[in-house]
mmCIF file of C-alpha atoms in Angstrom:
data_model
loop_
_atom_site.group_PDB
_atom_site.id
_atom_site.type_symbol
_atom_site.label_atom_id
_atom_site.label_comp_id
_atom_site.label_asym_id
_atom_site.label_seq_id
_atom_site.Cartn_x
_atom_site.Cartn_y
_atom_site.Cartn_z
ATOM 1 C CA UNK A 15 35.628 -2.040 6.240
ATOM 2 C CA UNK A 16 32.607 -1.167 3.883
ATOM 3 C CA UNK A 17 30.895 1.662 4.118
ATOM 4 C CA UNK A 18 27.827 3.781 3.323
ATOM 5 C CA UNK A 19 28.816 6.136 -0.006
ATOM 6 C CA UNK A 20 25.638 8.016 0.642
ATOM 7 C CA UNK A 21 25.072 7.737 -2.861
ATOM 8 C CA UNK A 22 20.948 8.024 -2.224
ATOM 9 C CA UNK A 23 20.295 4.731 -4.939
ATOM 10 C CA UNK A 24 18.538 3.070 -2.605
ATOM 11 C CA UNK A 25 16.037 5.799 -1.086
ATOM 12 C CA UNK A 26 15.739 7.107 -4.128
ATOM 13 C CA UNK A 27 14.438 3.795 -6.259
ATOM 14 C CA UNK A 28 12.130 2.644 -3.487
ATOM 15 C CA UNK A 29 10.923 2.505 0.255
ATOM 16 C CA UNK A 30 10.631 -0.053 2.716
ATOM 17 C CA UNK A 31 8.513 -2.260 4.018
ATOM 18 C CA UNK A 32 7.954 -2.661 7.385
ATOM 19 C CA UNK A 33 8.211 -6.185 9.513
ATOM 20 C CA UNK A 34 7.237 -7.007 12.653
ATOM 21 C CA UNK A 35 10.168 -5.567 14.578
ATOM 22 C CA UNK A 36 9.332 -1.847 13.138
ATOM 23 C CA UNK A 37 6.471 -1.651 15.177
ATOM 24 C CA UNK A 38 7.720 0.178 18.009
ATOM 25 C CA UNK A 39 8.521 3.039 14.939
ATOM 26 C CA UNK A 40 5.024 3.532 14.356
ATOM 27 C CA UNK A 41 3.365 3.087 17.804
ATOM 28 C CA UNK A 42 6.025 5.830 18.931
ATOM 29 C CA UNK A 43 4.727 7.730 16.199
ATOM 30 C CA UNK A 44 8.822 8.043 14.824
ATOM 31 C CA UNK A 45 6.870 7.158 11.791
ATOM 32 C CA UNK A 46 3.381 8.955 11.171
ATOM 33 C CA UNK A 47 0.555 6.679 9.766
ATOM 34 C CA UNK A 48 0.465 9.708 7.102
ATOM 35 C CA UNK A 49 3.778 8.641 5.449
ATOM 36 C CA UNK A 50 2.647 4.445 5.321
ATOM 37 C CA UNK A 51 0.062 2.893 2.886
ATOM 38 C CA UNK A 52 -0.848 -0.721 2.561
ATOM 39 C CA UNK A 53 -0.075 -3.155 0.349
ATOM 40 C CA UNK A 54 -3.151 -5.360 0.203
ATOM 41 C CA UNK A 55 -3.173 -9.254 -0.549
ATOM 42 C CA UNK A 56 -3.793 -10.225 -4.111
ATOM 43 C CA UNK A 57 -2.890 -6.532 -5.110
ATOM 44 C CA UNK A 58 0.110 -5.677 -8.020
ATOM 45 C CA UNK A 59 3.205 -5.027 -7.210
ATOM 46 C CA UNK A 60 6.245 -4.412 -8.238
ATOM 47 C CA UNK A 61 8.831 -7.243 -7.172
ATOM 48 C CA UNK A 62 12.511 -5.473 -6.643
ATOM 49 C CA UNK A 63 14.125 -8.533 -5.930
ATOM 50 C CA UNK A 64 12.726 -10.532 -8.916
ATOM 51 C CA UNK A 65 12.309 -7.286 -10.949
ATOM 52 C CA UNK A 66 8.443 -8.146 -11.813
ATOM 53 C CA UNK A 67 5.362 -7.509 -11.362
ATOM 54 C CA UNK A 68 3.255 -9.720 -9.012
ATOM 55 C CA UNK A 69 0.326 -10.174 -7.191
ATOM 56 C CA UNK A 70 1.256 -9.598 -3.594
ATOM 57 C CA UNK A 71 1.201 -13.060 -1.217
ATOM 58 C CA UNK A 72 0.583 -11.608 1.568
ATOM 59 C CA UNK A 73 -0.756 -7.663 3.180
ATOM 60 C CA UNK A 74 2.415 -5.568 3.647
ATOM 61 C CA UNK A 75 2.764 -1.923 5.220
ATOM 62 C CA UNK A 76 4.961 0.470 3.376
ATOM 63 C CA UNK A 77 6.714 4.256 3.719
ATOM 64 C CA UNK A 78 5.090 6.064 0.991
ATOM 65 C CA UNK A 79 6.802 6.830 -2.377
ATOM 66 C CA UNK A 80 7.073 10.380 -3.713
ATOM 67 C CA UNK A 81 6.332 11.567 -6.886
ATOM 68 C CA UNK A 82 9.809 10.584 -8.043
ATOM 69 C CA UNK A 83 9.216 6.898 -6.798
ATOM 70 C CA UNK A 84 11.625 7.291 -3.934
ATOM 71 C CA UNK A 85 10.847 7.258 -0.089
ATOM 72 C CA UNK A 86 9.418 10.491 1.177
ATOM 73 C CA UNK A 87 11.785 10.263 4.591
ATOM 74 C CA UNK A 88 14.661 10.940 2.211
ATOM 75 C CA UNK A 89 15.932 14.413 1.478
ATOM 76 C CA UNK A 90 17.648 14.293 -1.782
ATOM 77 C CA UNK A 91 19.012 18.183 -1.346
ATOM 78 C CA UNK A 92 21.040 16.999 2.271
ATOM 79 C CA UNK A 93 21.281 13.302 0.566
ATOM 80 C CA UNK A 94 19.692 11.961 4.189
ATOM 81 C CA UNK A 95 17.424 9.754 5.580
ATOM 82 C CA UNK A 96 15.184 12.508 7.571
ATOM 83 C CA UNK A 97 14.295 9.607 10.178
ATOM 84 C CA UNK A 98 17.748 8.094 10.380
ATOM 85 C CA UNK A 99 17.904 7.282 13.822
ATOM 86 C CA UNK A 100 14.913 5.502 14.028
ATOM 87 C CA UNK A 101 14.742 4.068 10.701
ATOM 88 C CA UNK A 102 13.108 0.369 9.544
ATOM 89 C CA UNK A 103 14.905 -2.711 9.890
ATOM 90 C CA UNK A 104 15.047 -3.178 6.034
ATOM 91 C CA UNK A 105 17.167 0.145 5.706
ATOM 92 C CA UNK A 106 18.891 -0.671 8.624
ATOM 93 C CA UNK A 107 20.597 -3.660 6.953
ATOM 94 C CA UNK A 108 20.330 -2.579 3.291
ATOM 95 C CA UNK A 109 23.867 -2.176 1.853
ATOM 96 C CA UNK A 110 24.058 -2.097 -1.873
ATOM 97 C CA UNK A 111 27.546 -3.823 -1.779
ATOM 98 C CA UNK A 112 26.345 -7.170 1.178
ATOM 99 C CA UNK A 113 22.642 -7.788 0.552
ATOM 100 C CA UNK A 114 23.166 -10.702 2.879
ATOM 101 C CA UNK A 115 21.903 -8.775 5.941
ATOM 102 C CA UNK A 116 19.071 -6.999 4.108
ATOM 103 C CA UNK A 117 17.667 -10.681 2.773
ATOM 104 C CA UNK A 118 17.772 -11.566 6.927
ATOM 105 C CA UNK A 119 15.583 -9.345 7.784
ATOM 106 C CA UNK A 120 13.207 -9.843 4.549
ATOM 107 C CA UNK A 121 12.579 -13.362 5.680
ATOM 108 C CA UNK A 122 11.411 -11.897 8.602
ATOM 109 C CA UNK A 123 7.428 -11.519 9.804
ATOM 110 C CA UNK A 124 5.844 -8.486 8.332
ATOM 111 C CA UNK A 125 3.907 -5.646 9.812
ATOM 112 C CA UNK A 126 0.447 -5.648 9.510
ATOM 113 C CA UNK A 127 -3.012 -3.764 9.695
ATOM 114 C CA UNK A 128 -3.651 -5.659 12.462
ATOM 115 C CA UNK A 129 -0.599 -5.123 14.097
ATOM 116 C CA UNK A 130 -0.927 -1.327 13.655
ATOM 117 C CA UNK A 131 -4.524 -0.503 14.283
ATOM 118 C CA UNK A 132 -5.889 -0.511 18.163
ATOM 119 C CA UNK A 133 -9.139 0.468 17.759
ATOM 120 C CA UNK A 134 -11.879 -1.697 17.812
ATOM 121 C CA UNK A 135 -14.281 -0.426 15.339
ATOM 122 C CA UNK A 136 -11.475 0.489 12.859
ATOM 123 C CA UNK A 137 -10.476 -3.061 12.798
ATOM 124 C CA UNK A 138 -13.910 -4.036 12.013
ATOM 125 C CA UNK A 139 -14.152 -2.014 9.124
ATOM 126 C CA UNK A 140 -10.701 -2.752 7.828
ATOM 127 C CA UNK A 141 -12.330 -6.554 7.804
ATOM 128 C CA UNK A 142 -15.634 -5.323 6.039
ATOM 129 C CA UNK A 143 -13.807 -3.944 3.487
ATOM 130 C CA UNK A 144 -11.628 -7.213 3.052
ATOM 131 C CA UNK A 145 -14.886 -9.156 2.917
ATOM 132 C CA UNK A 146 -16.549 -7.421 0.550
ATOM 133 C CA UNK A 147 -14.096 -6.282 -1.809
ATOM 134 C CA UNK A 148 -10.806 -8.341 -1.645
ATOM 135 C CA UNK A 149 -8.420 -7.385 -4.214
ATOM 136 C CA UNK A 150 -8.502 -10.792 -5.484
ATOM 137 C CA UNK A 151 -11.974 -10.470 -6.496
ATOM 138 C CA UNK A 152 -11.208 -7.531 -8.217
ATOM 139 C CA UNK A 153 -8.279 -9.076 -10.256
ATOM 140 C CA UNK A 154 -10.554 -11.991 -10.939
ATOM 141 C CA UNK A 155 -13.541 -9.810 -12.659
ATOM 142 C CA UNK A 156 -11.183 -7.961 -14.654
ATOM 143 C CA UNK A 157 -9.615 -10.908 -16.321
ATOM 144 C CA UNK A 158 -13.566 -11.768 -17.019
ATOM 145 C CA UNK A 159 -14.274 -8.702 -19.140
ATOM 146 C CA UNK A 160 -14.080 -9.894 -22.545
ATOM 147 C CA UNK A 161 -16.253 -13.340 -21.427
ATOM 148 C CA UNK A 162 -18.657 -11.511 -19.540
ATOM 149 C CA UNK A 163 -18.902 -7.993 -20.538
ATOM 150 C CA UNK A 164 -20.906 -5.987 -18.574
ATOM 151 C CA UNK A 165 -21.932 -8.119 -15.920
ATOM 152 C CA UNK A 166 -18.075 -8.135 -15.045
ATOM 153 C CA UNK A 167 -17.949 -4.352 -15.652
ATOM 154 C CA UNK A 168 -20.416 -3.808 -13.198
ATOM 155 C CA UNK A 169 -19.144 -6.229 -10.692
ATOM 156 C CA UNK A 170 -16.007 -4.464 -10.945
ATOM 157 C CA UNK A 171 -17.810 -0.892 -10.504
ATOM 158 C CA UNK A 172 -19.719 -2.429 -7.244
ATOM 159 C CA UNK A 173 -16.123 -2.996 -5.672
ATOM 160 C CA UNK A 174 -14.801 0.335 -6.701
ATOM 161 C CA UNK A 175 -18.304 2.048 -5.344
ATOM 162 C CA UNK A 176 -17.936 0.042 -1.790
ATOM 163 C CA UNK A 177 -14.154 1.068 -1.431
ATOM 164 C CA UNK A 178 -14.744 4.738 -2.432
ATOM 165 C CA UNK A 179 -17.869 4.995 -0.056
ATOM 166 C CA UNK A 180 -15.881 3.265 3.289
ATOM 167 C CA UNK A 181 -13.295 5.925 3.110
ATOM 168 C CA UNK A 182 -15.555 8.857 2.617
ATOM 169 C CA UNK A 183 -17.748 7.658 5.196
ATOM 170 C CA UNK A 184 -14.812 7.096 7.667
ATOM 171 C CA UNK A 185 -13.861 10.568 7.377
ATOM 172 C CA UNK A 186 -17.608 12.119 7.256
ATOM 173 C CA UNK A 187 -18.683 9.951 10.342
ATOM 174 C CA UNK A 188 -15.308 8.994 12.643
ATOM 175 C CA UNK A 189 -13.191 11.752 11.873
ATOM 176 C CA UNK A 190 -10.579 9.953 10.074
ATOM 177 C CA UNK A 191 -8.256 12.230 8.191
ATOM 178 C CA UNK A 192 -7.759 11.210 4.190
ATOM 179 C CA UNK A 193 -4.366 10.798 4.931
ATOM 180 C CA UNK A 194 -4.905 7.768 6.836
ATOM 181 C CA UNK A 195 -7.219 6.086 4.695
ATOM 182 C CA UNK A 196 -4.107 4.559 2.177
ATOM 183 C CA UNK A 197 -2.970 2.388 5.504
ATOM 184 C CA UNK A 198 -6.368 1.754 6.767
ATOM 185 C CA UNK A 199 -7.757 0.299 3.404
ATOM 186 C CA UNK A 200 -4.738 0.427 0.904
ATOM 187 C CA UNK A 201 -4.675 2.749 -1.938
ATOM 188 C CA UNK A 202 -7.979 3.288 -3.732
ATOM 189 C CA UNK A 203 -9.034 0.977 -6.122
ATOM 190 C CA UNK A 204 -10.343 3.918 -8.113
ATOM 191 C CA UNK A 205 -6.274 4.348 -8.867
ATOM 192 C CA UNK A 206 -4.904 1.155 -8.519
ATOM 193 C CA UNK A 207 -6.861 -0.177 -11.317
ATOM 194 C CA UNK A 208 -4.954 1.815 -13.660
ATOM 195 C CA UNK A 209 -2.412 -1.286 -13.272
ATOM 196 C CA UNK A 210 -4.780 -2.914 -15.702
ATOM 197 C CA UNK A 211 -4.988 -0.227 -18.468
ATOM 198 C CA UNK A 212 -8.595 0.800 -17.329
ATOM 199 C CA UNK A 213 -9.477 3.675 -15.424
ATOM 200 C CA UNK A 214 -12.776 5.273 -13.356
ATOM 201 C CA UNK A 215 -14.678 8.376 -14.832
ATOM 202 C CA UNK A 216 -16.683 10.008 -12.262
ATOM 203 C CA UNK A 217 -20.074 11.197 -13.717
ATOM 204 C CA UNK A 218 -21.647 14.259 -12.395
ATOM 205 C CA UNK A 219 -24.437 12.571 -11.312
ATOM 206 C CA UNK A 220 -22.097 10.630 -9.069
ATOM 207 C CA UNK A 221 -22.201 7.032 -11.224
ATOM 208 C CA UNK A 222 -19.018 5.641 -11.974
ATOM 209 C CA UNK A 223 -17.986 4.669 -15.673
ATOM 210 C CA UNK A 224 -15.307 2.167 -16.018
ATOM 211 C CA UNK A 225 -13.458 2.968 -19.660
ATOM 212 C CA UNK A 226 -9.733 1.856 -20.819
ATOM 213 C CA UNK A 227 -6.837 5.003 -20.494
#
């Protein structure tokens, strides 16, 4: 019979993402909103399967990565998952030697935003921000830099203003801690657009320049 070596590869290289079964983890709170981010539509990722980068088909909720790249529920020192016995269905059937049972339950639904969030006026924002700065727009005025210049540059800078203003009004007005904001509207575009070699200077003034890294 095959069994776990407890060898930490797999927490250690990545975290999971969460499908529609794993909801009763995160409605029990067995796993805090702090520890998940989201994965927006159209955003890059990296591909483990495939081993590439893409642009992400569909929204998908993850456990956070540490600074290491591995998932913050494991503890490297006891070589443990610190939320083993209610862990996601992806580490569930993950077994580095059988992948067959971990590709099962990949095919499955994933977890989203909507899945997640109950209130009302949380949802509504979540859908402002995805109408007014999708990711794909984003990825589309970036690629129109060198034909446009700055009219692209400052398209670009109107999506990174509207996404850095939701979240600090969300906090300043509702109460929302910042540690919630990554799984209420995915991780700031003001980072993720380092993906692209560029990167956001914030001007004391409080005008954002876009320059490359």
């Amino acid at each position: 019979m095959l069994t776990c070596k407890r060898c930490g590869k797999c927490c250690e290289s990545s975290s999971p993402t969460l499908h529609v079964s794993d909801l009763t983890l995160v409605t029990s709170k067995y796993i805090d909103w702090t520890n998940l981010y989201t994965l927006r539509k159209g955003e890059y990722v990296w591909d483990n399967i495939n081993r590439k980068p893409i642009q992400a088909p569909t929204e998908m909720i993850k456990i956070r990565e540490g600074e290491n790249g591995g998932c913050v529920c494991y503890d490297p020192a006891k070589r443990a998952c610190t939320i083993y016995s209610h862990r996601p269905a992806e580490c569930v059937a993950l077994f580095c030697e059988d992948t067959s049972r971990f590709f099962e339950v990949y095919d499955t639904p994933r977890l989203t935003r909507n899945d997640i969030i109950r209130e009302p006026s949380l949802l509504r924002l979540v859908e402002e921000q995805e109408l007014k700065c999708p990711y794909g727009n984003l990825v589309e005025w970036i690629s129109r830099i060198k034909s446009e210049g700055e009219r692209a540059v400052n398209r670009i800078i109107q999506l990174l203003r509207f996404d850095y203003d939701m979240r600090r009004l969300v906090n300043e007005r509702l109460g929302v801690p910042p540690s919630h904001m990554d799984l209420l509207f995915g991780r700031p575009m003001m980072e993720t657009i380092g993906a692209f070699g560029l990167k956001v200077v914030k001007e004391p003034d409080g005008s954002f320049l876009l320059t490359t890294k």
